[in-house]
Tab-separated table of C-alpha atoms in Angstrom:
chain	number	residue	atom	x	y	z
A	15	UNK	CA	8.842	229.849	150.206
A	16	UNK	CA	8.817	231.013	146.594
A	17	UNK	CA	8.798	229.400	143.173
A	18	UNK	CA	11.613	231.723	142.083
A	19	UNK	CA	14.754	229.687	141.441
A	20	UNK	CA	17.926	230.339	143.402
A	21	UNK	CA	20.017	232.688	141.268
A	22	UNK	CA	23.731	233.332	140.882
A	23	UNK	CA	24.850	236.548	139.166
A	24	UNK	CA	28.487	236.871	138.083
A	25	UNK	CA	29.652	240.350	137.039
A	26	UNK	CA	32.713	240.212	134.802
A	27	UNK	CA	34.682	242.724	132.787
A	28	UNK	CA	35.447	241.010	129.461
A	29	UNK	CA	34.470	238.042	127.337
A	30	UNK	CA	36.564	235.073	128.614
A	31	UNK	CA	36.707	236.328	132.236
A	32	UNK	CA	33.608	234.281	133.011
A	33	UNK	CA	35.452	231.082	132.181
A	34	UNK	CA	38.751	231.937	133.836
A	35	UNK	CA	37.440	232.994	137.226
A	36	UNK	CA	34.049	231.368	137.575
A	37	UNK	CA	33.649	228.745	134.850
A	38	UNK	CA	33.552	225.978	137.435
A	39	UNK	CA	30.853	227.488	139.639
A	40	UNK	CA	28.751	228.576	136.665
A	41	UNK	CA	28.778	225.014	135.316
A	42	UNK	CA	28.292	223.381	138.717
A	43	UNK	CA	25.372	225.504	139.822
A	44	UNK	CA	23.685	225.289	136.422
A	45	UNK	CA	23.862	221.500	136.759
A	46	UNK	CA	22.228	221.816	140.181
A	47	UNK	CA	19.269	223.702	138.703
A	48	UNK	CA	20.323	227.155	139.867
A	49	UNK	CA	19.749	230.061	137.511
A	50	UNK	CA	23.088	231.465	136.379
A	51	UNK	CA	23.223	235.043	135.122
A	52	UNK	CA	26.388	236.427	133.541
A	53	UNK	CA	26.837	240.181	133.171
A	54	UNK	CA	29.760	241.106	130.918
A	55	UNK	CA	30.593	244.797	131.170
A	56	UNK	CA	32.757	245.452	128.088
A	57	UNK	CA	32.833	244.419	124.451
A	58	UNK	CA	36.377	243.021	124.586
A	59	UNK	CA	37.462	245.231	121.694
A	60	UNK	CA	41.019	245.576	123.084
A	61	UNK	CA	41.608	241.858	122.702
A	62	UNK	CA	43.684	240.240	119.992
A	63	UNK	CA	42.398	240.359	116.447
A	64	UNK	CA	42.670	237.582	113.830
A	65	UNK	CA	46.177	236.188	113.650
A	66	UNK	CA	47.034	237.634	117.044
A	67	UNK	CA	47.175	241.241	115.858
A	68	UNK	CA	47.378	243.554	118.870
A	69	UNK	CA	45.467	246.764	119.592
A	70	UNK	CA	47.108	249.709	117.840
A	71	UNK	CA	48.767	247.516	115.216
A	72	UNK	CA	47.771	247.696	111.538
A	73	UNK	CA	44.758	245.510	110.890
A	74	UNK	CA	43.319	245.644	114.422
A	75	UNK	CA	39.657	246.650	114.178
A	76	UNK	CA	38.115	246.987	117.659
A	77	UNK	CA	34.561	246.728	116.315
A	78	UNK	CA	35.336	243.520	114.429
A	79	UNK	CA	37.169	242.101	117.462
A	80	UNK	CA	34.186	242.935	119.676
A	81	UNK	CA	31.812	241.113	117.317
A	82	UNK	CA	34.079	238.076	117.190
A	83	UNK	CA	34.402	238.006	120.965
A	84	UNK	CA	30.629	238.301	121.400
A	85	UNK	CA	30.245	235.117	119.346
A	86	UNK	CA	32.934	233.400	121.422
A	87	UNK	CA	31.245	234.520	124.640
A	88	UNK	CA	27.935	233.062	123.511
A	89	UNK	CA	29.693	229.768	122.715
A	90	UNK	CA	31.336	229.761	126.162
A	91	UNK	CA	27.967	230.371	127.822
A	92	UNK	CA	26.520	227.435	125.913
A	93	UNK	CA	29.313	225.192	127.208
A	94	UNK	CA	28.799	226.383	130.790
A	95	UNK	CA	24.984	226.220	130.461
A	96	UNK	CA	24.647	229.849	131.566
A	97	UNK	CA	20.947	230.638	131.855
A	98	UNK	CA	21.082	234.331	130.955
A	99	UNK	CA	23.758	236.513	129.336
A	100	UNK	CA	23.570	240.288	129.697
A	101	UNK	CA	26.099	242.613	128.058
A	102	UNK	CA	26.548	246.232	129.104
A	103	UNK	CA	28.706	246.713	125.977
A	104	UNK	CA	30.997	249.446	127.244
A	105	UNK	CA	34.181	249.886	125.239
A	106	UNK	CA	37.050	247.757	126.514
A	107	UNK	CA	39.497	250.041	128.366
A	108	UNK	CA	42.588	247.919	127.730
A	109	UNK	CA	45.405	247.308	130.165
A	110	UNK	CA	46.612	249.851	132.713
A	111	UNK	CA	48.267	252.839	131.036
A	112	UNK	CA	46.916	252.187	127.543
A	113	UNK	CA	45.502	255.239	125.706
A	114	UNK	CA	42.200	253.350	125.477
A	115	UNK	CA	41.791	253.822	129.248
A	116	UNK	CA	40.684	257.388	128.601
A	117	UNK	CA	38.935	256.940	125.268
A	118	UNK	CA	35.378	258.303	125.111
A	119	UNK	CA	32.921	255.543	125.979
A	120	UNK	CA	35.480	253.322	127.685
A	121	UNK	CA	34.272	251.454	130.735
A	122	UNK	CA	37.009	253.010	132.877
A	123	UNK	CA	35.806	256.524	131.998
A	124	UNK	CA	32.141	255.718	132.563
A	125	UNK	CA	30.761	257.340	135.718
A	126	UNK	CA	30.254	254.663	138.360
A	127	UNK	CA	26.716	255.859	139.013
A	128	UNK	CA	25.794	255.367	135.352
A	129	UNK	CA	27.117	251.817	135.135
A	130	UNK	CA	25.696	250.977	138.551
A	131	UNK	CA	22.212	252.155	137.580
A	132	UNK	CA	22.178	249.818	134.587
A	133	UNK	CA	23.435	246.916	136.680
A	134	UNK	CA	20.945	247.680	139.460
A	135	UNK	CA	18.149	247.372	136.915
A	136	UNK	CA	19.370	243.892	136.024
A	137	UNK	CA	19.647	242.985	139.702
A	138	UNK	CA	16.055	244.045	140.313
A	139	UNK	CA	14.972	241.914	137.363
A	140	UNK	CA	16.891	238.741	138.266
A	141	UNK	CA	16.951	239.219	142.072
A	142	UNK	CA	20.170	237.245	142.624
A	143	UNK	CA	20.720	235.312	145.837
A	144	UNK	CA	24.486	235.322	145.254
A	145	UNK	CA	26.575	237.966	143.461
A	146	UNK	CA	30.183	237.359	142.432
A	147	UNK	CA	32.668	239.909	141.096
A	148	UNK	CA	36.294	240.995	141.621
A	149	UNK	CA	37.896	242.556	144.665
A	150	UNK	CA	38.629	246.283	144.915
A	151	UNK	CA	41.893	245.864	142.984
A	152	UNK	CA	40.261	243.841	140.240
A	153	UNK	CA	42.314	240.826	141.377
A	154	UNK	CA	45.400	242.051	139.513
A	155	UNK	CA	44.782	245.748	138.889
A	156	UNK	CA	43.054	245.744	135.492
A	157	UNK	CA	41.049	248.993	135.128
A	158	UNK	CA	37.923	247.243	133.855
A	159	UNK	CA	38.007	244.701	136.675
A	160	UNK	CA	38.292	247.506	139.228
A	161	UNK	CA	35.371	249.292	137.573
A	162	UNK	CA	33.291	246.091	137.653
A	163	UNK	CA	33.826	245.939	141.421
A	164	UNK	CA	32.844	249.579	141.782
A	165	UNK	CA	29.617	249.372	139.812
A	166	UNK	CA	28.620	246.113	141.500
A	167	UNK	CA	29.090	247.624	144.951
A	168	UNK	CA	27.177	250.771	143.981
A	169	UNK	CA	24.408	248.835	142.246
A	170	UNK	CA	23.732	246.759	145.343
A	171	UNK	CA	23.402	249.957	147.347
A	172	UNK	CA	20.756	251.167	144.871
A	173	UNK	CA	18.529	248.131	145.465
A	174	UNK	CA	16.751	246.566	148.403
A	175	UNK	CA	18.428	243.219	147.729
A	176	UNK	CA	20.557	241.413	150.309
A	177	UNK	CA	22.397	238.687	148.415
A	178	UNK	CA	25.517	236.943	149.596
A	179	UNK	CA	28.377	238.819	147.897
A	180	UNK	CA	31.698	237.285	146.970
A	181	UNK	CA	34.955	238.421	145.437
A	182	UNK	CA	36.977	236.021	143.328
A	183	UNK	CA	40.450	235.248	144.607
A	184	UNK	CA	43.149	232.604	144.588
A	185	UNK	CA	45.052	230.994	147.456
A	186	UNK	CA	48.729	231.881	147.520
A	187	UNK	CA	49.542	228.157	147.631
A	188	UNK	CA	47.798	227.719	144.283
A	189	UNK	CA	49.482	230.786	142.838
A	190	UNK	CA	52.821	229.184	143.679
A	191	UNK	CA	51.815	225.964	141.886
A	192	UNK	CA	50.512	228.036	138.995
A	193	UNK	CA	53.857	229.827	138.705
A	194	UNK	CA	55.687	226.514	138.639
A	195	UNK	CA	53.346	225.237	135.926
A	196	UNK	CA	53.824	228.399	133.867
A	197	UNK	CA	57.564	227.863	133.927
A	198	UNK	CA	57.077	224.228	132.954
A	199	UNK	CA	54.861	224.986	129.966
A	200	UNK	CA	56.253	228.385	129.007
A	201	UNK	CA	59.976	227.881	128.671
A	202	UNK	CA	60.142	230.767	126.203
A	203	UNK	CA	58.620	233.189	128.718
A	204	UNK	CA	61.204	235.809	129.728
A	205	UNK	CA	62.142	236.103	133.379
A	206	UNK	CA	60.042	238.830	135.067
A	207	UNK	CA	61.829	241.756	136.613
A	208	UNK	CA	61.923	241.928	140.440
A	209	UNK	CA	59.139	244.535	140.600
A	210	UNK	CA	56.867	242.323	138.496
A	211	UNK	CA	57.673	239.298	140.639
A	212	UNK	CA	56.855	241.283	143.781
A	213	UNK	CA	53.523	242.373	142.304
A	214	UNK	CA	52.680	238.789	141.350
A	215	UNK	CA	53.465	237.662	144.886
A	216	UNK	CA	50.707	239.975	146.168
A	217	UNK	CA	48.026	238.455	143.923
A	218	UNK	CA	45.540	236.278	145.757
A	219	UNK	CA	45.347	235.737	149.510
A	220	UNK	CA	46.945	233.585	152.184
A	221	UNK	CA	45.001	230.338	152.320
A	222	UNK	CA	43.616	231.030	155.792
A	223	UNK	CA	41.977	234.291	154.635
A	224	UNK	CA	39.863	232.582	151.981
A	225	UNK	CA	36.311	231.984	153.181
A	226	UNK	CA	34.910	229.792	150.443
A	227	UNK	CA	36.372	226.784	148.629
A	228	UNK	CA	34.055	225.311	145.993
A	229	UNK	CA	34.874	221.912	144.502
A	230	UNK	CA	34.376	222.233	140.749
A	231	UNK	CA	36.568	219.301	139.704
A	232	UNK	CA	33.634	217.486	138.112
A	233	UNK	CA	33.180	220.462	135.797
A	234	UNK	CA	36.805	221.216	134.935
A	235	UNK	CA	36.311	219.796	131.443
A	236	UNK	CA	33.497	222.273	130.793
A	237	UNK	CA	35.640	225.093	132.142
A	238	UNK	CA	38.489	224.097	129.812
A	239	UNK	CA	36.117	223.931	126.829
A	240	UNK	CA	34.661	227.338	127.743
A	241	UNK	CA	38.146	228.834	127.712
A	242	UNK	CA	38.834	227.110	124.396
A	243	UNK	CA	35.693	228.736	122.975
A	244	UNK	CA	37.576	232.048	123.218
A	245	UNK	CA	39.875	230.881	120.443
A	246	UNK	CA	40.913	234.355	119.307
A	247	UNK	CA	42.501	234.952	122.704
A	248	UNK	CA	44.267	231.588	122.838
A	249	UNK	CA	47.674	233.260	122.878
A	250	UNK	CA	46.714	234.931	126.161
A	251	UNK	CA	44.904	231.978	127.749
A	252	UNK	CA	47.860	230.119	129.184
A	253	UNK	CA	45.696	227.395	130.706
A	254	UNK	CA	44.948	225.872	127.305
A	255	UNK	CA	48.559	224.768	126.969
A	256	UNK	CA	48.161	222.332	129.862
A	257	UNK	CA	45.682	219.965	128.286
A	258	UNK	CA	42.484	218.907	130.051
A	259	UNK	CA	43.965	216.426	132.513
A	260	UNK	CA	46.614	218.738	133.927
A	261	UNK	CA	44.169	221.642	133.842
A	262	UNK	CA	41.647	219.685	135.893
A	263	UNK	CA	44.250	218.736	138.484
A	264	UNK	CA	45.318	222.360	138.964
A	265	UNK	CA	41.987	224.136	138.520
A	266	UNK	CA	39.471	221.850	140.234
A	267	UNK	CA	38.628	224.270	143.061
A	268	UNK	CA	37.413	227.865	142.774
A	269	UNK	CA	37.936	230.164	145.735
A	270	UNK	CA	36.241	233.315	146.996
A	271	UNK	CA	36.090	235.809	149.825
A	272	UNK	CA	32.625	236.352	151.244
A	273	UNK	CA	32.132	240.076	151.835
A	274	UNK	CA	28.374	240.259	152.564
A	275	UNK	CA	26.100	237.699	154.176
A	276	UNK	CA	22.768	237.674	155.977
A	277	UNK	CA	22.411	233.894	156.316
A	278	UNK	CA	24.766	233.340	159.226
A	279	UNK	CA	26.424	230.425	157.411
A	280	UNK	CA	29.730	229.584	159.056
A	281	UNK	CA	33.062	229.946	157.288
A	282	UNK	CA	35.063	228.443	155.823
A	283	UNK	CA	32.313	227.153	153.553
A	284	UNK	CA	32.285	224.958	150.467
A	285	UNK	CA	29.148	226.285	148.788
A	286	UNK	CA	28.257	229.803	147.613
A	287	UNK	CA	24.661	228.978	148.525
A	288	UNK	CA	25.393	227.795	152.071
A	289	UNK	CA	22.587	229.031	154.296
A	290	UNK	CA	20.231	229.510	151.350
A	291	UNK	CA	19.134	225.920	150.815
């Protein structure tokens, strides 16, 4: 036995990702006395600026946006009771195909070994029992999400740690309900083209391929408030349009695929720390 607390480390790409994908588990496990460590890889400088100004438009200052998003991230962490926030502060690479993908200093251009070495140092310091990040496609193909998966995988190989490792995902049944809700609340959203619809249909996994279903319904209000803390990105955070009650009904479970385990805990499981306590 050890006095070291059980520790969850979530590795995310941008400010606000922590709330979208893992806000429920961060809040739940913090409430259970587990140490929660958030690593945010980029500065979020490709996000919207004040008034919704987009990257590349007049008035968009990536440095000012990054500072604003750092403050929002700290507020979100306070809501979720995150124990420790670590920022790697790479430049936000932007969406697939943006010129910022290849800008000097962007996370996407950073050698995996370099980013992994920095993350491995944090892993050795915090010694997480559970590590959560994205799948190999970054859930939906975002360059920075893919890079977060790559450096997390490489960092674990650089250490002697054997945590349970999970990738965030979503059940296809929930994605269908989510699509219906988007249409309900976003009547001004243009119809996607067939190729886009086909790509959306591939996001997430069939329900029977998901290993881990964590009930976070008790903490859905905190998750909503954490998303709301990222006020500058409100235009992009569709969930805020639902209101807390509808949000809680739709987003009360967070789902994962377990990709590494030494505990022998059976799946499906309902706890990231199954087999560890």
